[in-house]
Structures are given as structure tokens and as C-alpha cells.
Tab-separated table of C-alpha atoms and ligand atoms in Angstrom:
chain	number	residue	atom	x	y	z
A	1212	MET	CA	48.032	-13.180	64.404
A	1213	GLN	CA	49.931	-14.463	61.422
A	1214	GLU	CA	48.151	-17.754	61.635
A	1215	ARG	CA	44.761	-16.138	61.937
A	1216	LEU	CA	45.428	-14.199	58.735
A	1217	LYS	CA	46.483	-17.359	56.866
A	1218	GLU	CA	43.388	-19.111	58.160
A	1219	LEU	CA	41.198	-16.304	56.905
A	1220	GLN	CA	42.836	-16.569	53.475
A	1221	THR	CA	42.250	-20.316	53.228
A	1222	GLU	CA	38.701	-19.970	54.492
A	1223	ALA	CA	37.900	-17.176	52.033
A	1224	LEU	CA	39.432	-18.985	49.067
A	1225	GLU	CA	37.379	-22.076	49.859
A	1226	LYS	CA	34.176	-20.083	50.000
A	1227	ILE	CA	35.099	-18.364	46.730
A	1228	ALA	CA	35.657	-21.715	45.063
A	1229	GLN	CA	32.211	-22.823	46.153
A	1230	ALA	CA	30.342	-19.632	45.221
A	1231	ALA	CA	27.484	-20.599	42.910
A	1232	ASP	CA	26.699	-17.199	41.393
A	1233	LEU	CA	27.824	-13.606	41.140
A	1234	LYS	CA	25.656	-12.477	44.020
A	1235	GLU	CA	27.175	-14.992	46.417
A	1236	LEU	CA	30.642	-13.952	45.242
A	1237	ASN	CA	29.885	-10.328	45.917
A	1238	ASP	CA	28.703	-11.185	49.418
A	1239	ILE	CA	32.028	-12.911	50.062
A	1240	ARG	CA	33.916	-9.864	48.821
A	1241	VAL	CA	31.984	-7.557	51.115
A	1242	SER	CA	32.358	-9.789	54.135
A	1243	TYR	CA	36.132	-10.427	53.811
A	1244	LEU	CA	37.435	-7.222	52.283
A	1245	GLY	CA	34.977	-4.722	53.696
A	1246	LYS	CA	35.936	-2.209	56.379
A	1247	LYS	CA	34.170	-4.266	59.027
A	1248	GLY	CA	35.612	-7.583	57.826
A	1249	PRO	CA	37.687	-10.063	59.823
A	1250	ILE	CA	41.023	-8.852	58.367
A	1251	THR	CA	40.470	-5.343	59.659
A	1252	GLU	CA	39.394	-6.891	62.923
A	1253	VAL	CA	42.657	-8.892	63.191
A	1254	LEU	CA	44.754	-5.852	62.331
A	1255	LYS	CA	43.286	-3.961	65.260
A	1256	GLY	CA	45.658	-6.095	67.391
A	1257	MET	CA	48.704	-4.517	65.661
A	1258	GLY	CA	49.257	-2.213	68.614
A	1259	LYS	CA	50.433	-5.084	70.658
A	1260	LEU	CA	53.217	-5.948	68.206
A	1261	THR	CA	56.830	-4.801	68.265
A	1262	ALA	CA	58.049	-2.134	65.813
A	1263	GLU	CA	59.828	-4.823	63.839
A	1264	GLU	CA	56.857	-7.139	63.543
A	1265	ARG	CA	54.380	-4.440	62.557
A	1266	PRO	CA	55.477	-3.832	58.931
A	1267	LYS	CA	55.771	-7.574	58.344
A	1268	MET	CA	52.284	-8.104	59.588
A	1269	GLY	CA	51.062	-5.200	57.451
A	1270	ALA	CA	52.675	-6.743	54.374
A	1271	LEU	CA	51.130	-10.140	55.173
A	1272	ALA	CA	47.701	-8.579	55.574
A	1273	ASN	CA	48.118	-6.992	52.164
A	1274	GLU	CA	49.153	-10.310	50.647
A	1275	VAL	CA	46.109	-11.970	52.140
A	1276	ARG	CA	43.851	-9.217	50.783
A	1277	ASP	CA	45.452	-9.478	47.330
A	1278	ALA	CA	45.087	-13.238	47.304
A	1279	ILE	CA	41.407	-12.955	48.207
A	1280	SER	CA	40.710	-10.230	45.611
A	1281	SER	CA	42.448	-12.051	42.808
A	1282	GLY	CA	40.593	-15.218	43.822
A	1283	ILE	CA	37.351	-13.255	43.572
A	1284	GLU	CA	38.339	-11.744	40.231
A	1285	GLU	CA	39.186	-15.129	38.776
A	1286	LYS	CA	35.933	-16.636	39.998
A	1287	HIS	CA	34.021	-13.630	38.684
A	1288	LYS	CA	35.351	-14.313	35.200
A	1289	GLN	CA	34.463	-17.986	35.447
A	1290	LEU	CA	30.940	-17.321	36.651
A	1291	GLU	CA	30.376	-14.761	33.917
A	1292	ALA	CA	31.606	-17.127	31.209
A	1293	ALA	CA	29.362	-19.844	32.619
A	1294	ALA	CA	26.374	-17.491	32.532
A	1295	VAL	CA	27.012	-16.714	28.847
A	1296	GLU	CA	27.346	-20.422	28.088
A	1297	ALA	CA	24.083	-21.178	29.842
A	1298	LYS	CA	22.303	-18.390	27.985
A	1299	LEU	CA	23.610	-19.591	24.635
A	1300	ALA	CA	22.646	-23.167	25.403
A	1301	GLY	CA	19.139	-22.009	26.312
A	1302	GLU	CA	18.736	-20.069	23.092
A	1303	THR	CA	19.975	-22.699	20.687
A	1304	ILE	CA	18.029	-22.631	17.414
A	1305	ASP	CA	17.759	-25.695	15.275
A	1306	VAL	CA	18.253	-24.203	11.855
A	1307	THR	CA	17.422	-27.490	10.204
A	1308	LEU	CA	13.768	-27.393	11.347
A	1309	PRO	CA	11.312	-26.625	8.507
A	1310	GLY	CA	9.972	-23.020	8.562
A	1311	ARG	CA	6.356	-21.945	8.976
A	1312	PRO	CA	5.104	-20.492	5.692
A	1313	MET	CA	3.938	-16.850	6.035
A	1314	LYS	CA	0.866	-15.715	4.140
A	1315	THR	CA	1.764	-12.800	1.920
A	1316	GLY	CA	-0.737	-10.385	0.459
A	1317	HIS	CA	-0.782	-9.317	-3.150
A	1318	ARG	CA	-2.306	-6.635	-5.270
A	1319	HIS	CA	-6.043	-6.405	-5.872
A	1320	PRO	CA	-7.137	-7.498	-9.363
A	1321	LEU	CA	-8.715	-4.066	-9.973
A	1322	THR	CA	-5.454	-2.315	-9.086
A	1323	ASN	CA	-3.702	-4.550	-11.598
A	1324	VAL	CA	-6.180	-3.693	-14.352
A	1325	ILE	CA	-6.104	0.037	-13.595
A	1326	GLU	CA	-2.305	0.104	-13.617
A	1327	GLU	CA	-2.193	-1.889	-16.824
A	1328	ILE	CA	-4.508	0.678	-18.488
A	1329	GLU	CA	-2.520	3.580	-17.013
A	1330	ASP	CA	0.772	2.136	-18.279
A	1331	LEU	CA	-0.676	1.648	-21.720
A	1332	PHE	CA	-1.796	5.271	-22.016
A	1333	ILE	CA	1.319	6.680	-20.326
A	1334	GLY	CA	3.204	4.821	-23.088
A	1335	MET	CA	1.185	6.880	-25.615
A	1336	GLY	CA	2.149	10.168	-23.943
A	1337	TYR	CA	-0.798	10.648	-21.575
A	1338	THR	CA	-0.417	11.879	-18.003
A	1339	VAL	CA	-2.539	10.757	-15.055
A	1340	GLU	CA	-4.882	13.300	-13.405
A	1341	GLU	CA	-7.059	12.909	-10.356
A	1342	GLY	CA	-9.983	14.845	-8.923
A	1343	PRO	CA	-12.188	14.918	-5.811
A	1344	GLU	CA	-14.832	12.265	-5.143
A	1345	VAL	CA	-17.041	14.849	-3.413
A	1346	GLU	CA	-17.631	17.033	-6.433
A	1347	LYS	CA	-19.398	20.244	-7.264
A	1348	ASP	CA	-22.598	19.904	-9.239
A	1349	TYR	CA	-20.964	22.376	-11.631
A	1350	TYR	CA	-18.072	20.073	-12.638
A	1351	ASN	CA	-20.071	16.844	-12.468
A	1352	PHE	CA	-22.905	18.135	-14.664
A	1353	GLU	CA	-23.062	21.783	-15.662
A	1354	ALA	CA	-19.570	22.155	-17.169
A	1355	LEU	CA	-20.275	18.959	-19.094
A	1356	ASN	CA	-23.245	20.447	-20.919
A	1357	LEU	CA	-25.814	19.096	-18.459
A	1358	PRO	CA	-27.506	22.226	-17.101
A	1359	LYS	CA	-29.890	21.952	-14.145
A	1360	GLY	CA	-33.090	20.226	-15.202
A	1361	HIS	CA	-31.444	18.550	-18.195
A	1362	PRO	CA	-33.256	15.217	-18.721
A	1363	ALA	CA	-29.960	13.348	-19.226
A	1364	ARG	CA	-29.149	13.887	-15.543
A	1365	ASP	CA	-31.611	11.061	-14.954
A	1366	MET	CA	-29.163	8.644	-16.572
A	1367	GLN	CA	-27.068	8.949	-13.443
A	1368	ASP	CA	-29.027	8.840	-10.220
A	1369	SER	CA	-26.818	10.721	-7.836
A	1370	PHE	CA	-25.943	10.886	-4.142
A	1371	TYR	CA	-26.356	14.584	-3.339
A	1372	ILE	CA	-24.706	15.928	-0.187
A	1373	THR	CA	-26.041	19.475	-0.487
A	1374	GLU	CA	-27.657	21.385	-3.352
A	1375	GLU	CA	-24.188	22.170	-4.630
A	1376	PHE	CA	-22.143	19.069	-3.752
A	1377	LEU	CA	-22.560	15.388	-4.641
A	1378	LEU	CA	-20.536	12.190	-4.849
A	1379	ARG	CA	-19.309	12.295	-8.429
A	1380	THR	CA	-21.250	10.004	-10.742
A	1381	HIS	CA	-18.438	9.671	-13.283
A	1382	THR	CA	-14.804	10.717	-13.767
A	1383	SER	CA	-15.746	13.246	-16.465
A	1384	PRO	CA	-15.599	16.205	-14.002
A	1385	VAL	CA	-11.819	15.677	-13.963
A	1386	GLN	CA	-11.901	16.533	-17.694
A	1387	ALA	CA	-13.674	19.796	-16.932
A	1388	ARG	CA	-11.279	20.665	-14.104
A	1389	THR	CA	-8.167	19.872	-16.159
A	1390	MET	CA	-9.370	21.869	-19.162
A	1391	GLU	CA	-10.049	24.841	-16.896
A	1392	LYS	CA	-6.476	24.600	-15.520
A	1393	HIS	CA	-5.077	24.735	-19.069
A	1394	LYS	CA	-6.674	28.171	-19.523
A	1395	GLY	CA	-7.645	27.638	-23.160
A	1396	LYS	CA	-4.256	26.339	-24.296
A	1397	GLY	CA	-3.730	22.874	-25.779
A	1398	PRO	CA	-2.595	20.210	-25.965
A	1399	VAL	CA	-4.308	18.262	-23.168
A	1400	LYS	CA	-3.687	14.511	-23.012
A	1401	ILE	CA	-4.798	12.852	-19.789
A	1402	ILE	CA	-6.328	9.781	-18.253
A	1403	CYS	CA	-8.144	9.976	-14.928
A	1404	PRO	CA	-8.794	6.849	-12.850
A	1405	GLY	CA	-11.007	7.055	-9.775
A	1406	LYS	CA	-14.005	5.951	-7.743
A	1407	VAL	CA	-17.504	7.027	-8.710
A	1408	TYR	CA	-20.906	6.619	-7.072
A	1409	ARG	CA	-24.460	6.052	-8.315
A	1410	ARG	CA	-27.745	5.258	-6.679
A	1411	ASP	CA	-27.916	1.734	-8.043
A	1412	ASN	CA	-29.103	-1.370	-6.263
A	1413	ASP	CA	-26.151	-3.762	-6.075
A	1414	ASP	CA	-26.465	-6.901	-8.179
A	1415	ALA	CA	-24.168	-9.028	-10.342
A	1416	THR	CA	-23.465	-6.164	-12.756
A	1417	HIS	CA	-24.226	-3.042	-10.680
A	1418	SER	CA	-22.510	-1.510	-7.680
A	1419	HIS	CA	-23.325	1.786	-5.955
A	1420	GLN	CA	-19.578	2.468	-5.926
A	1421	PHE	CA	-17.278	1.475	-8.763
A	1422	MET	CA	-14.270	2.687	-10.732
A	1423	GLN	CA	-13.925	4.557	-13.983
A	1424	ILE	CA	-11.029	5.574	-16.165
A	1425	GLU	CA	-11.537	8.609	-18.293
A	1426	GLY	CA	-9.403	9.716	-21.212
A	1427	LEU	CA	-9.264	13.193	-22.779
A	1428	VAL	CA	-7.249	14.573	-25.674
A	1429	ILE	CA	-7.545	18.169	-26.886
A	1430	ASP	CA	-5.421	19.764	-29.569
A	1431	GLU	CA	-5.702	21.332	-32.992
A	1432	ASN	CA	-6.972	18.936	-35.678
A	1433	ILE	CA	-8.057	16.095	-33.392
A	1434	ARG	CA	-10.535	13.939	-35.305
A	1435	MET	CA	-12.814	10.984	-34.854
A	1436	THR	CA	-10.220	8.792	-36.588
A	1437	ASP	CA	-7.726	9.648	-33.818
A	1438	LEU	CA	-10.276	8.415	-31.300
A	1439	LYS	CA	-10.912	5.231	-33.243
A	1440	GLY	CA	-7.188	4.478	-33.688
A	1441	THR	CA	-6.507	5.074	-29.996
A	1442	LEU	CA	-9.350	2.804	-28.903
A	1443	GLN	CA	-8.213	0.130	-31.343
A	1444	VAL	CA	-4.701	0.124	-29.868
A	1445	PHE	CA	-6.194	-0.019	-26.380
A	1446	ALA	CA	-8.549	-2.927	-27.187
A	1447	LYS	CA	-5.856	-5.027	-28.840
A	1448	LYS	CA	-3.279	-4.434	-26.111
A	1449	MET	CA	-5.813	-5.168	-23.386
A	1450	PHE	CA	-7.731	-8.089	-24.869
A	1451	GLY	CA	-5.455	-9.536	-27.571
A	1452	GLU	CA	-4.286	-8.661	-31.085
A	1453	ASP	CA	-7.079	-10.694	-32.665
A	1454	ARG	CA	-9.838	-8.510	-31.151
A	1455	GLU	CA	-11.878	-6.296	-33.477
A	1456	ILE	CA	-13.647	-3.114	-32.377
A	1457	ARG	CA	-16.934	-1.621	-33.485
A	1458	LEU	CA	-18.277	1.874	-32.782
A	1459	ARG	CA	-22.028	2.300	-32.379
A	1460	PRO	CA	-23.789	5.669	-32.326
A	1461	SER	CA	-24.833	6.686	-28.821
A	1462	PHE	CA	-25.553	9.795	-26.765
A	1463	PHE	CA	-23.665	11.676	-24.067
A	1464	PRO	CA	-24.415	15.364	-23.501
A	1465	PHE	CA	-20.691	16.195	-23.320
A	1466	THR	CA	-19.673	14.564	-26.611
A	1467	GLU	CA	-20.946	15.071	-30.168
A	1468	PRO	CA	-20.974	12.732	-31.953
A	1469	SER	CA	-21.068	10.091	-29.219
A	1470	VAL	CA	-20.311	6.408	-29.611
A	1471	GLU	CA	-20.151	3.219	-27.664
A	1472	MET	CA	-17.349	0.799	-28.393
A	1473	ASP	CA	-17.760	-2.961	-28.544
A	1474	ILE	CA	-15.024	-5.577	-28.918
A	1475	SER	CA	-15.507	-8.880	-30.658
A	1476	CYS	CA	-16.271	-11.644	-28.154
A	1477	LYS	CA	-13.204	-13.640	-27.219
A	1478	ILE	CA	-15.180	-16.666	-26.055
A	1479	CYS	CA	-16.951	-17.361	-29.328
A	1480	SER	CA	-14.758	-15.246	-31.671
A	1481	GLY	CA	-17.831	-13.358	-32.841
A	1482	LYS	CA	-20.086	-16.356	-33.525
A	1483	GLY	CA	-22.404	-15.605	-30.595
A	1484	CYS	CA	-22.479	-17.160	-27.115
A	1485	SER	CA	-24.032	-16.542	-23.688
A	1486	VAL	CA	-21.311	-14.062	-22.623
A	1487	CYS	CA	-21.972	-11.769	-25.604
A	1488	LYS	CA	-25.697	-12.554	-25.499
A	1489	LYS	CA	-25.435	-14.153	-28.946
A	1490	THR	CA	-24.399	-10.869	-30.607
A	1491	GLY	CA	-20.686	-11.646	-31.017
A	1492	TRP	CA	-19.880	-8.228	-29.515
A	1493	ILE	CA	-19.273	-6.963	-25.980
A	1494	GLU	CA	-19.771	-3.348	-24.931
A	1495	ILE	CA	-16.648	-1.864	-23.362
A	1496	LEU	CA	-16.836	1.925	-23.135
A	1497	GLY	CA	-18.452	5.236	-24.048
A	1498	ALA	CA	-16.647	7.894	-26.059
A	1499	GLY	CA	-17.033	10.777	-28.473
A	1500	MET	CA	-15.774	14.116	-29.766
A	1501	VAL	CA	-15.774	16.741	-26.995
A	1502	HIS	CA	-18.897	18.923	-27.403
A	1503	PRO	CA	-18.062	22.515	-28.455
A	1504	ASN	CA	-20.107	23.807	-25.476
A	1505	VAL	CA	-17.842	21.855	-23.095
A	1506	LEU	CA	-14.717	23.296	-24.744
A	1507	GLU	CA	-16.082	26.843	-24.638
A	1508	MET	CA	-17.247	26.573	-21.015
A	1509	ALA	CA	-13.719	25.526	-19.992
A	1510	GLY	CA	-12.208	28.472	-21.899
A	1511	PHE	CA	-11.101	26.741	-25.117
A	1512	ASP	CA	-11.761	28.232	-28.557
A	1513	SER	CA	-13.861	25.504	-30.200
A	1514	LYS	CA	-13.000	26.838	-33.677
A	1515	LYS	CA	-9.311	26.227	-33.051
A	1516	TYR	CA	-9.411	23.184	-30.798
A	1517	THR	CA	-11.147	19.842	-31.024
A	1518	GLY	CA	-10.825	16.782	-28.858
A	1519	PHE	CA	-12.039	13.345	-27.960
A	1520	ALA	CA	-12.932	11.695	-24.669
A	1521	PHE	CA	-13.701	8.191	-23.510
A	1522	GLY	CA	-14.723	6.579	-20.258
A	1523	MET	CA	-14.730	2.987	-19.139
A	1524	GLY	CA	-15.230	0.811	-16.071
A	1525	PRO	CA	-12.191	-1.176	-14.939
A	1526	GLU	CA	-14.492	-3.679	-13.170
A	1527	ARG	CA	-16.121	-4.540	-16.464
A	1528	ILE	CA	-12.728	-4.842	-18.152
A	1529	ALA	CA	-11.451	-7.073	-15.316
A	1530	MET	CA	-14.628	-9.202	-15.422
A	1531	LEU	CA	-14.159	-9.828	-19.140
A	1532	LYS	CA	-10.425	-10.338	-18.916
A	1533	TYR	CA	-10.544	-12.817	-16.030
A	1534	GLY	CA	-14.004	-14.315	-16.552
A	1535	VAL	CA	-15.484	-12.919	-13.293
A	1536	ASP	CA	-19.282	-13.229	-13.244
A	1537	ASP	CA	-20.233	-10.893	-10.368
A	1538	ILE	CA	-18.987	-7.324	-9.800
A	1539	ARG	CA	-19.509	-7.737	-6.031
A	1540	HIS	CA	-16.552	-10.147	-5.863
A	1541	PHE	CA	-14.248	-7.138	-6.207
A	1542	TYR	CA	-15.598	-5.536	-3.041
A	1543	THR	CA	-16.406	-8.342	-0.610
A	1544	ASN	CA	-12.757	-9.185	0.153
A	1545	ASP	CA	-13.168	-12.937	-0.021
A	1546	VAL	CA	-9.565	-14.131	0.139
A	1547	ARG	CA	-10.445	-17.272	-1.859
A	1548	PHE	CA	-11.454	-15.008	-4.763
A	1549	LEU	CA	-8.595	-12.535	-4.410
A	1550	GLN	CA	-5.917	-15.234	-4.088
A	1551	GLN	CA	-6.570	-16.400	-7.619
A	1552	PHE	CA	-5.007	-13.208	-8.943
A	1553	SER	CA	-1.627	-13.520	-7.243
A	1554	ILE	CA	-0.134	-14.782	-10.516
A	1555	HIS	CA	-0.984	-11.494	-12.219
A	1556	GLU	CA	1.558	-9.480	-10.158
B	1725	LIG	N1	-18.932	9.714	-18.375
B	1725	LIG	C1	-19.567	8.715	-19.189
B	1725	LIG	C2	-20.298	7.733	-18.277
B	1725	LIG	O1	-20.051	7.717	-17.112
B	1725	LIG	C3	-18.582	7.983	-20.033
B	1725	LIG	C4	-17.965	8.854	-21.076
B	1725	LIG	C5	-16.802	9.526	-20.822
B	1725	LIG	C6	-18.569	9.008	-22.311
B	1725	LIG	C7	-16.217	10.343	-21.760
B	1725	LIG	C8	-18.010	9.820	-23.265
B	1725	LIG	C9	-16.840	10.482	-23.002
B	1725	LIG	O2	-21.140	6.991	-18.732
């Protein structure tokens, strides 16, 4: 019996040494140490032993079991370590290999221009206001001194949704909404960037959807000279200190008097070239003193308060600033076009 136990130990330890993986090792454990294993089987013969021999044999059986379990434990550790090694070896990364460059996006040129204009006016104490793109006829036209049937509505062919609602044709309705919110109390000093829509056929200088930035200042004693000074600061900051501005009389129903502002042409410094159509001047924006009717309709006392407003198209500004010759480039998402502006971050 003693010999059989020793034999089992040697046999088991050999198998353990040869086990190739954890599963095989576990099988060995089950077969030798399990309740139905050979050791238990051998011990069934204990009955035939003398009272003296029995405890000795019991102790030996325990030794054999211990030897087998510690052999298994040891091997288990080895196999586990080997598995980790193999995994690490398989996942080795050569950090000296050159990387693959990732394409990064960058901001749209129009976003850059709009934020530049916003920053400039925020620096002069303006706040930014926004309004809905689906607008009421009232705010888009009526509150701006363009009653139904007014011939000047023809200047802006509109996308009507219902009788009452349309896609706004300019950002001026945000003026009307903001004034109304102020409930007749100044000062108001805002700029409003946003998308606008007109029934234009798209070509190099027209788009049925484009951007505008509107400015509005209302307070006591606001004069035309305040408007001119503000626009001068804007033009020089945006296009360069050497730019001159010129105001030409114009007409908008919501301003009186109304003007259009030109800046001296950067390309030819005012001498006349193809960009400025030989005039030396380039039209930039529309502006004027807020019409008393507009003030009154929004609840302001036009005897106490005066104001000025201006509106411009960021596309046009961006086209002049960066020499872009077709407004459609801003909307067709051609990466070759857009990539050129990554330096303007
Ligand atoms: N809303 C005018 C337009 O779209 C621009 C403008 C704004 C003119 C404010 C005067 C004052 O043409």
C-alpha cells in the first residue's frame, strides 16, 4: 500500500511537470485529488491494516496529497506567469515606428469672421442677441415700418410659410424683438448674428441663405456722428488702419436718414481696379438712424430716445478679407477650399 501511494505521487508529479496549460493541470488535480481518485481508492484497503499501521498510512496519504497539491500550485503559478509573458510578447508595440498623421478639422471661415466681428463689438460694450429664423411677418416687416402692401417689401423676396410666418429675410426683426423686451427703457446696445433667407437664384454673389450681423444702439442723445464713429472703428479694425469709409445716402424703411457705407479699396488703395469696379470704393453695409415709427411701435418715446442701426453680410466681409470670388464656396463644403483657412484659428 505504501509503495502504491509513493508510485501515485511520482506519477502525479511527472504529469504535473508536463502539463502544458491550466486546463490540463486542473484535470490532473481532479483526477488525483478528487473523491473518486486513486488515493481514495488505495485508502479503501485501510481496513486490512493493523491498528498501528493505520495512522501511519493515513499520515503518508496526507503527505502524498500535500505533495501533489503543492506541485499543482507551483505549476499553476508558472503557467500563469508564462501566459502573461506570452500575452505581453504578443502585444509588443514598437514605439519608434512613425505615427499616422490624423486629419483634424478646424473652424469655418465664416465662423471666424462672425466671431471676430462679435469680439470687436463686445469690446465696445455690446451684447449678443439672437432671434428665430422662422419669424412672424410682424417682426420681419410690420414692426420695422413696412406695413402690408408697402412697396419696399419687394426689395426682399421672401419665403412665406403661412400668411403670418416666413423665413426671416434679415436680422432686423431681432432689433424689434429686443426693443420690445426693453419696454421703452434705454439703453439698448446689441449685435445680432444669424442666418437669413431670400428668394434669390444662387450665383457668385447671391445665395438663398446667408448670414447677417445687425447692430442696434438706442439711448438718449444718440446721433449720426456716433454711428459714423462706430462704423469707422469697425472698418479699420476689420480691414486695416489705412482704410477710409464713406457714407452714401440710401433708403431703408426702418431708418431715417439711411446710408450705405463703403470702404476704400484695399487692392488699388482707391485708384480703381476690377474688384472695386474702378470706383475705388467697396460697399460693405447698410445703416441709419432708427426711424421714429420703429421706436414708437416698440414702446420707446421717440422724443426722448434716438438710435442707430446697421446690418452687414459676413460672407461679403469674408470674401473681401480673404479674396474669395464666389459666395457658394462657403456652403459647398469643399475641403480644399476650407483647409486654406486653418491658419486663421
Ligand atoms: N436689414 C437691412 C438689409 O437686410 C440692413 C440694415 C440693417 C439697414 C439695419 C439699416 C439698418 O438690407
